[in-house]
PDB file of C-alpha atoms in Angstrom:
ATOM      1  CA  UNK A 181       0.000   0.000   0.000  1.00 59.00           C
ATOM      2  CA  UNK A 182       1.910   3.337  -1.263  1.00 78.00           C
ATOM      3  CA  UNK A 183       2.080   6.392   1.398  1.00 90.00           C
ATOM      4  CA  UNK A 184       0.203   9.377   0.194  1.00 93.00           C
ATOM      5  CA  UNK A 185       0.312  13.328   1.647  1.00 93.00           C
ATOM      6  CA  UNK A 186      -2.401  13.864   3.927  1.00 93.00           C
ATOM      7  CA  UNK A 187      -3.018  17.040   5.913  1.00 91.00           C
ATOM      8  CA  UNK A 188      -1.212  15.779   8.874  1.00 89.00           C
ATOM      9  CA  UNK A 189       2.233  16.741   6.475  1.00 91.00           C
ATOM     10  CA  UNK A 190       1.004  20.458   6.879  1.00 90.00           C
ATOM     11  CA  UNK A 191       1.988  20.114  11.101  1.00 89.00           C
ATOM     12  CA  UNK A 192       4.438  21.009  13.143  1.00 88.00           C
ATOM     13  CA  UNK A 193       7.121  18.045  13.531  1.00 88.00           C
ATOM     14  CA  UNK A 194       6.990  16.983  17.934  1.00 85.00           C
ATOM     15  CA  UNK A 195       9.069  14.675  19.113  1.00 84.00           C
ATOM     16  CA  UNK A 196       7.829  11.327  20.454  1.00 82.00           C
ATOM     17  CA  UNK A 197       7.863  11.010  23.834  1.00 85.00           C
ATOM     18  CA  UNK A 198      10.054   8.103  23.894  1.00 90.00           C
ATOM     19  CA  UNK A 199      12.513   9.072  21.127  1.00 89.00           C
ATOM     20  CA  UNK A 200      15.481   9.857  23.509  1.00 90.00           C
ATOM     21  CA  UNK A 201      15.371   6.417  25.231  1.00 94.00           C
ATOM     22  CA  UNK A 202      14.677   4.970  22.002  1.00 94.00           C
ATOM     23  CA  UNK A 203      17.743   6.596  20.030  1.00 94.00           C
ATOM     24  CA  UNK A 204      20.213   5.627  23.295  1.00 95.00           C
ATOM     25  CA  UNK A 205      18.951   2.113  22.657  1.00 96.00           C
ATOM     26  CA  UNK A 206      20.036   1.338  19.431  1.00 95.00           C
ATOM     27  CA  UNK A 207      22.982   3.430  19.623  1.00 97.00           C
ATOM     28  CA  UNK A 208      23.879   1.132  22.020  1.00 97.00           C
ATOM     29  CA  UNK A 209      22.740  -1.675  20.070  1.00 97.00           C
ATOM     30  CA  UNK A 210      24.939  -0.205  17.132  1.00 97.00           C
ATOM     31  CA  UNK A 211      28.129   0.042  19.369  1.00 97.00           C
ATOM     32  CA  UNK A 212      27.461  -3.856  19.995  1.00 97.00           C
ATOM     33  CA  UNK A 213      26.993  -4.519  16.190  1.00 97.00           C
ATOM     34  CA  UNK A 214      30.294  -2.781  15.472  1.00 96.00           C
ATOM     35  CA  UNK A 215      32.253  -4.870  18.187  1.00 95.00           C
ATOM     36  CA  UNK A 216      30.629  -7.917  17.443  1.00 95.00           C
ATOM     37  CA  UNK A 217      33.083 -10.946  15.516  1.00 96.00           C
ATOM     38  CA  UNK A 218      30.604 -11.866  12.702  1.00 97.00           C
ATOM     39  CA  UNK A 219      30.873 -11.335   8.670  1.00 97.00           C
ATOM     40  CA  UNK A 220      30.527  -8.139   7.240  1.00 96.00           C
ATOM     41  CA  UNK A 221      27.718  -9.209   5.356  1.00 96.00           C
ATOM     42  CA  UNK A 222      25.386 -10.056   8.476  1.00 97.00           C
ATOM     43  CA  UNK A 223      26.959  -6.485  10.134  1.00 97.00           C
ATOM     44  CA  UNK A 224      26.069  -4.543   7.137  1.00 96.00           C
ATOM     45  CA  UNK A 225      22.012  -6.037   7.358  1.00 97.00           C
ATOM     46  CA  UNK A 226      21.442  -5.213  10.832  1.00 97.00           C
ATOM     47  CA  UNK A 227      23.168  -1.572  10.452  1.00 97.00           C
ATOM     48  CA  UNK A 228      20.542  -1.282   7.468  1.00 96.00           C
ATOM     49  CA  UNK A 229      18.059  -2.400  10.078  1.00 96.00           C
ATOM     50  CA  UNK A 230      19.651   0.297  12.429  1.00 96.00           C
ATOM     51  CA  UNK A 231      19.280   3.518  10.117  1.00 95.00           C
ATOM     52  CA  UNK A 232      15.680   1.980   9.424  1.00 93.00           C
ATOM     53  CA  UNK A 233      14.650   2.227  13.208  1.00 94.00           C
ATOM     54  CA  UNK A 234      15.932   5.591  13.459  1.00 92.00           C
ATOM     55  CA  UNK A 235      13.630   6.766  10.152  1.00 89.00           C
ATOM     56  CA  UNK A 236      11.180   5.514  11.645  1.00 89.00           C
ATOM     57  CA  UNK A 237      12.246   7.103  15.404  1.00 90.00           C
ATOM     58  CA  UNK A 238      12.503  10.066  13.513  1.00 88.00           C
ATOM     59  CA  UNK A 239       8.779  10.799  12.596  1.00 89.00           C
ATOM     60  CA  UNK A 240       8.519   7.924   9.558  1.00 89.00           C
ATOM     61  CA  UNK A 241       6.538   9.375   7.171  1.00 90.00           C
ATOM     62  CA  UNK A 242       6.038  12.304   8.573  1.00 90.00           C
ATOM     63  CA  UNK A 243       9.255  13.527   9.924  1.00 91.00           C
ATOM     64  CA  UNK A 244      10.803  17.172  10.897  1.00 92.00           C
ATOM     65  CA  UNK A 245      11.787  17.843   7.010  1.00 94.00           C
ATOM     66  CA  UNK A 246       9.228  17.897   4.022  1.00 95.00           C
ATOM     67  CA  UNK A 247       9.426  18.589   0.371  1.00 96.00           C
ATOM     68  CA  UNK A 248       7.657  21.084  -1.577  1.00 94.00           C
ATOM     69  CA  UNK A 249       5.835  18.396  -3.556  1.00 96.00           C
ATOM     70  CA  UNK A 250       4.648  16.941  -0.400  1.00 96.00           C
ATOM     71  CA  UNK A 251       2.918  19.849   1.295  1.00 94.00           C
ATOM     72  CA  UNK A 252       1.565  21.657  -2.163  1.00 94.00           C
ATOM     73  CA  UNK A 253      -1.124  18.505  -2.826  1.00 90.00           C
ATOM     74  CA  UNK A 254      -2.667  16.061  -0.974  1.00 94.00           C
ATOM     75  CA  UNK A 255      -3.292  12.387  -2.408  1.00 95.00           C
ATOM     76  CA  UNK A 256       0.458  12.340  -3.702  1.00 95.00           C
ATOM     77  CA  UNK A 257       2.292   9.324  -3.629  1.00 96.00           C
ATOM     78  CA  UNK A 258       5.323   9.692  -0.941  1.00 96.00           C
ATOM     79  CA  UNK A 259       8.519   8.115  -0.028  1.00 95.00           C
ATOM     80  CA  UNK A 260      11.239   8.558   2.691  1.00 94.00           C
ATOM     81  CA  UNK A 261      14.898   9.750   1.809  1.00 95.00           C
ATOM     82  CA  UNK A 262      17.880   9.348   3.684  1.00 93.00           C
ATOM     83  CA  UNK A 263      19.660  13.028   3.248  1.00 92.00           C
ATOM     84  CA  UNK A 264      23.170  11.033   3.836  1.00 93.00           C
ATOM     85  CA  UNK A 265      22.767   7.791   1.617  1.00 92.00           C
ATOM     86  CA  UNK A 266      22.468   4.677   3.554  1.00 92.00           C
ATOM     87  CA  UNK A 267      25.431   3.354   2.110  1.00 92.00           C
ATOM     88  CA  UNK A 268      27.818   6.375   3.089  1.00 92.00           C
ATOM     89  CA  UNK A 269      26.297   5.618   6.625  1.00 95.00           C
ATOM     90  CA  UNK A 270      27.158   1.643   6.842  1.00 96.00           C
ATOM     91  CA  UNK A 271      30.460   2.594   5.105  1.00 95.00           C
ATOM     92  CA  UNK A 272      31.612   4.618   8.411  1.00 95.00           C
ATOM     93  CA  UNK A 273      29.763   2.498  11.070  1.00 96.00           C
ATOM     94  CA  UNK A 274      31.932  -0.248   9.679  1.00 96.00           C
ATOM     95  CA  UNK A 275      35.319   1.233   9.096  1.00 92.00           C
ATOM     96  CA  UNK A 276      35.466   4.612  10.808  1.00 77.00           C
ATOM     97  CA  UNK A 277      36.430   5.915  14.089  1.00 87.00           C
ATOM     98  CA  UNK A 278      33.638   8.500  14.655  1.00 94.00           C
ATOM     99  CA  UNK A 279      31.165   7.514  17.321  1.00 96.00           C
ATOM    100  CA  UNK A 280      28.037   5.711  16.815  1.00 96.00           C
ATOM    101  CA  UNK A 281      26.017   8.777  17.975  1.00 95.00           C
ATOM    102  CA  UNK A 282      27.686  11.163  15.579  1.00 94.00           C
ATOM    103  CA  UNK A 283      26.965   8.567  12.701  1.00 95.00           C
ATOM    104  CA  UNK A 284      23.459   8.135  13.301  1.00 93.00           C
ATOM    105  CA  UNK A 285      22.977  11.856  13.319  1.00 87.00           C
ATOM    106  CA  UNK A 286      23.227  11.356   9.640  1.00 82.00           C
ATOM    107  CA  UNK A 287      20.154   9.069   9.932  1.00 90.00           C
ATOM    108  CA  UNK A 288      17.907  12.479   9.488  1.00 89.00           C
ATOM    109  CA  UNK A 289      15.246  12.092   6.364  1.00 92.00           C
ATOM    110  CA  UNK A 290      13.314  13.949   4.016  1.00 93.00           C
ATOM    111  CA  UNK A 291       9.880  12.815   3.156  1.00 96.00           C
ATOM    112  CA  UNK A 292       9.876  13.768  -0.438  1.00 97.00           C
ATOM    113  CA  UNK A 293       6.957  12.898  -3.499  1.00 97.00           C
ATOM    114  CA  UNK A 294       7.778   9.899  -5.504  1.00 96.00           C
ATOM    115  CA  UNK A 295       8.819  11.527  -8.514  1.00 96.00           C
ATOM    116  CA  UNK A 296      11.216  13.662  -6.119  1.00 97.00           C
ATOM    117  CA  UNK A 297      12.461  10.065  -4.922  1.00 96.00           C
ATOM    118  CA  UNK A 298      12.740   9.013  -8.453  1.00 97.00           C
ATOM    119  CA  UNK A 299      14.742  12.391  -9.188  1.00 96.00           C
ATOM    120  CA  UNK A 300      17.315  12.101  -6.606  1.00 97.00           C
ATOM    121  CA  UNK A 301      17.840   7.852  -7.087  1.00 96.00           C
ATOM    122  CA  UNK A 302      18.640   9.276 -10.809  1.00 97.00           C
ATOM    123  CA  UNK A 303      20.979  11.602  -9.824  1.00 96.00           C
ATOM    124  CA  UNK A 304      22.199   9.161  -6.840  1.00 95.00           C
ATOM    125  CA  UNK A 305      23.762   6.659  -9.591  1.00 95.00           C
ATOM    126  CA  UNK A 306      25.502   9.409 -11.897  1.00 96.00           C
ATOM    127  CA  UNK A 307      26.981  11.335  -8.707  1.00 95.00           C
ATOM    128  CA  UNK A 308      28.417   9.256  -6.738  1.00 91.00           C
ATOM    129  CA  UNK A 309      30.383  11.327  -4.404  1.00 91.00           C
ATOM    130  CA  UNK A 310      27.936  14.130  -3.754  1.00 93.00           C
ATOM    131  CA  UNK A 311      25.810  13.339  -0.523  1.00 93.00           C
ATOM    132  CA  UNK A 312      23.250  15.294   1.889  1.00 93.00           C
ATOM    133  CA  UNK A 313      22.051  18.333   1.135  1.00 93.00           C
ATOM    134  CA  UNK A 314      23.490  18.694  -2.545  1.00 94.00           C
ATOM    135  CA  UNK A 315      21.038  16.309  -3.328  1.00 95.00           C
ATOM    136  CA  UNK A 316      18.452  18.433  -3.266  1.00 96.00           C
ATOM    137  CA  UNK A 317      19.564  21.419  -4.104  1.00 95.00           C
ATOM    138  CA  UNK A 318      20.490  19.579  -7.458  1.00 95.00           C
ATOM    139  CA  UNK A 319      17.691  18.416  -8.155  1.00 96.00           C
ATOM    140  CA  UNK A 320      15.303  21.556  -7.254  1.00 96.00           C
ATOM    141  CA  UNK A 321      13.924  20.268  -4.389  1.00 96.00           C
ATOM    142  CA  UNK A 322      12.658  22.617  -2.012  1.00 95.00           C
ATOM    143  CA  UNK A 323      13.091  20.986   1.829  1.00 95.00           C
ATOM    144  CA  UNK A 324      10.893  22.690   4.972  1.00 94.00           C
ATOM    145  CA  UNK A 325      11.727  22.393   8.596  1.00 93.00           C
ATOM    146  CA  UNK A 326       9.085  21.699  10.470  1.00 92.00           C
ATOM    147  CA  UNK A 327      10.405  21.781  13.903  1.00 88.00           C
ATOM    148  CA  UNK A 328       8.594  25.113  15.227  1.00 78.00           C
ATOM    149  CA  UNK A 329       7.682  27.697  12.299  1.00 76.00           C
ATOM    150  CA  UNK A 330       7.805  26.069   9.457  1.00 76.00           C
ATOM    151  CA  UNK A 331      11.023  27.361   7.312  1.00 80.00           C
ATOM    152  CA  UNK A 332      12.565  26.859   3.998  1.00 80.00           C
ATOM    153  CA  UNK A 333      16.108  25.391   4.382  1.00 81.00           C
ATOM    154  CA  UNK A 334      17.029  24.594   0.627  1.00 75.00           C
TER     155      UNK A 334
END
């Protein structure tokens, strides 16, 4: 069953009650999945798993940040985007010495219309090393915060 923009995309973004705890959890989880002596292959599905939780920790499909597309018509289909590509994410949870924590702040999404999806999976394959916010920008995508007053950021 496809998401589709709804009203409830025009609100403020809150935070869960529970998000703190929850975050804490699996970055503690994550620390464990980092440390733990298995292949890279099993590591690499449950850090997918991981950056999944904390999309959906983060307000799922209807998260702090919003596209244009989203908010200008209701009925549209919608997807979820990962502003720092999953990939780029795993990458550094498996072979860099940030913290967990500072990794999964990169965990932040955009909940964007499907042919704004389709735009930036386009642009994804033909520019490989250009990540977060360039995405967007590139690609015309107008992004609102929705933490508080509403505000353009790109």
């Amino acid at each position: 069953m496809p998401f589709l923009s709804k009203q409830a995309h025009l609100k403020s973004y809150r935070v869960r009650r529970n998000e703190t705890a929850e975050i804490s959890e699996l970055i503690k989880l994550t620390d464990e999945i980092r440390k733990c002596e298995i292949p890279v292959s099993l590591k690499n599905k449950f850090l997918k798993i991981v950056i999944w939780e904390m999309t959906r920790i983060n307000g799922d499909f209807n998260g702090r940040y919003r596209s244009s597309g989203v908010l200008s018509k209701m009925g549209v289909k919608i997807q979820r985007d990962h502003v720092m590509r999953k990939e780029g994410l795993i990458s550094r949870l498996l072979n860099g010495d940030e913290t967990t924590r500072d990794i999964l702040k990169g965990t932040v999404h955009r909940v964007v219309t499907e042919e704004e999806h389709k735009c930036l999976t386009l642009f994804d394959k033909q520019n490989k090393s250009i990540d977060g916010w360039k995405r967007y920008e590139a690609c015309k995508i107008e992004v609102y915060d929705f933490a508080g007053d509403k505000k353009r950021i790109i």
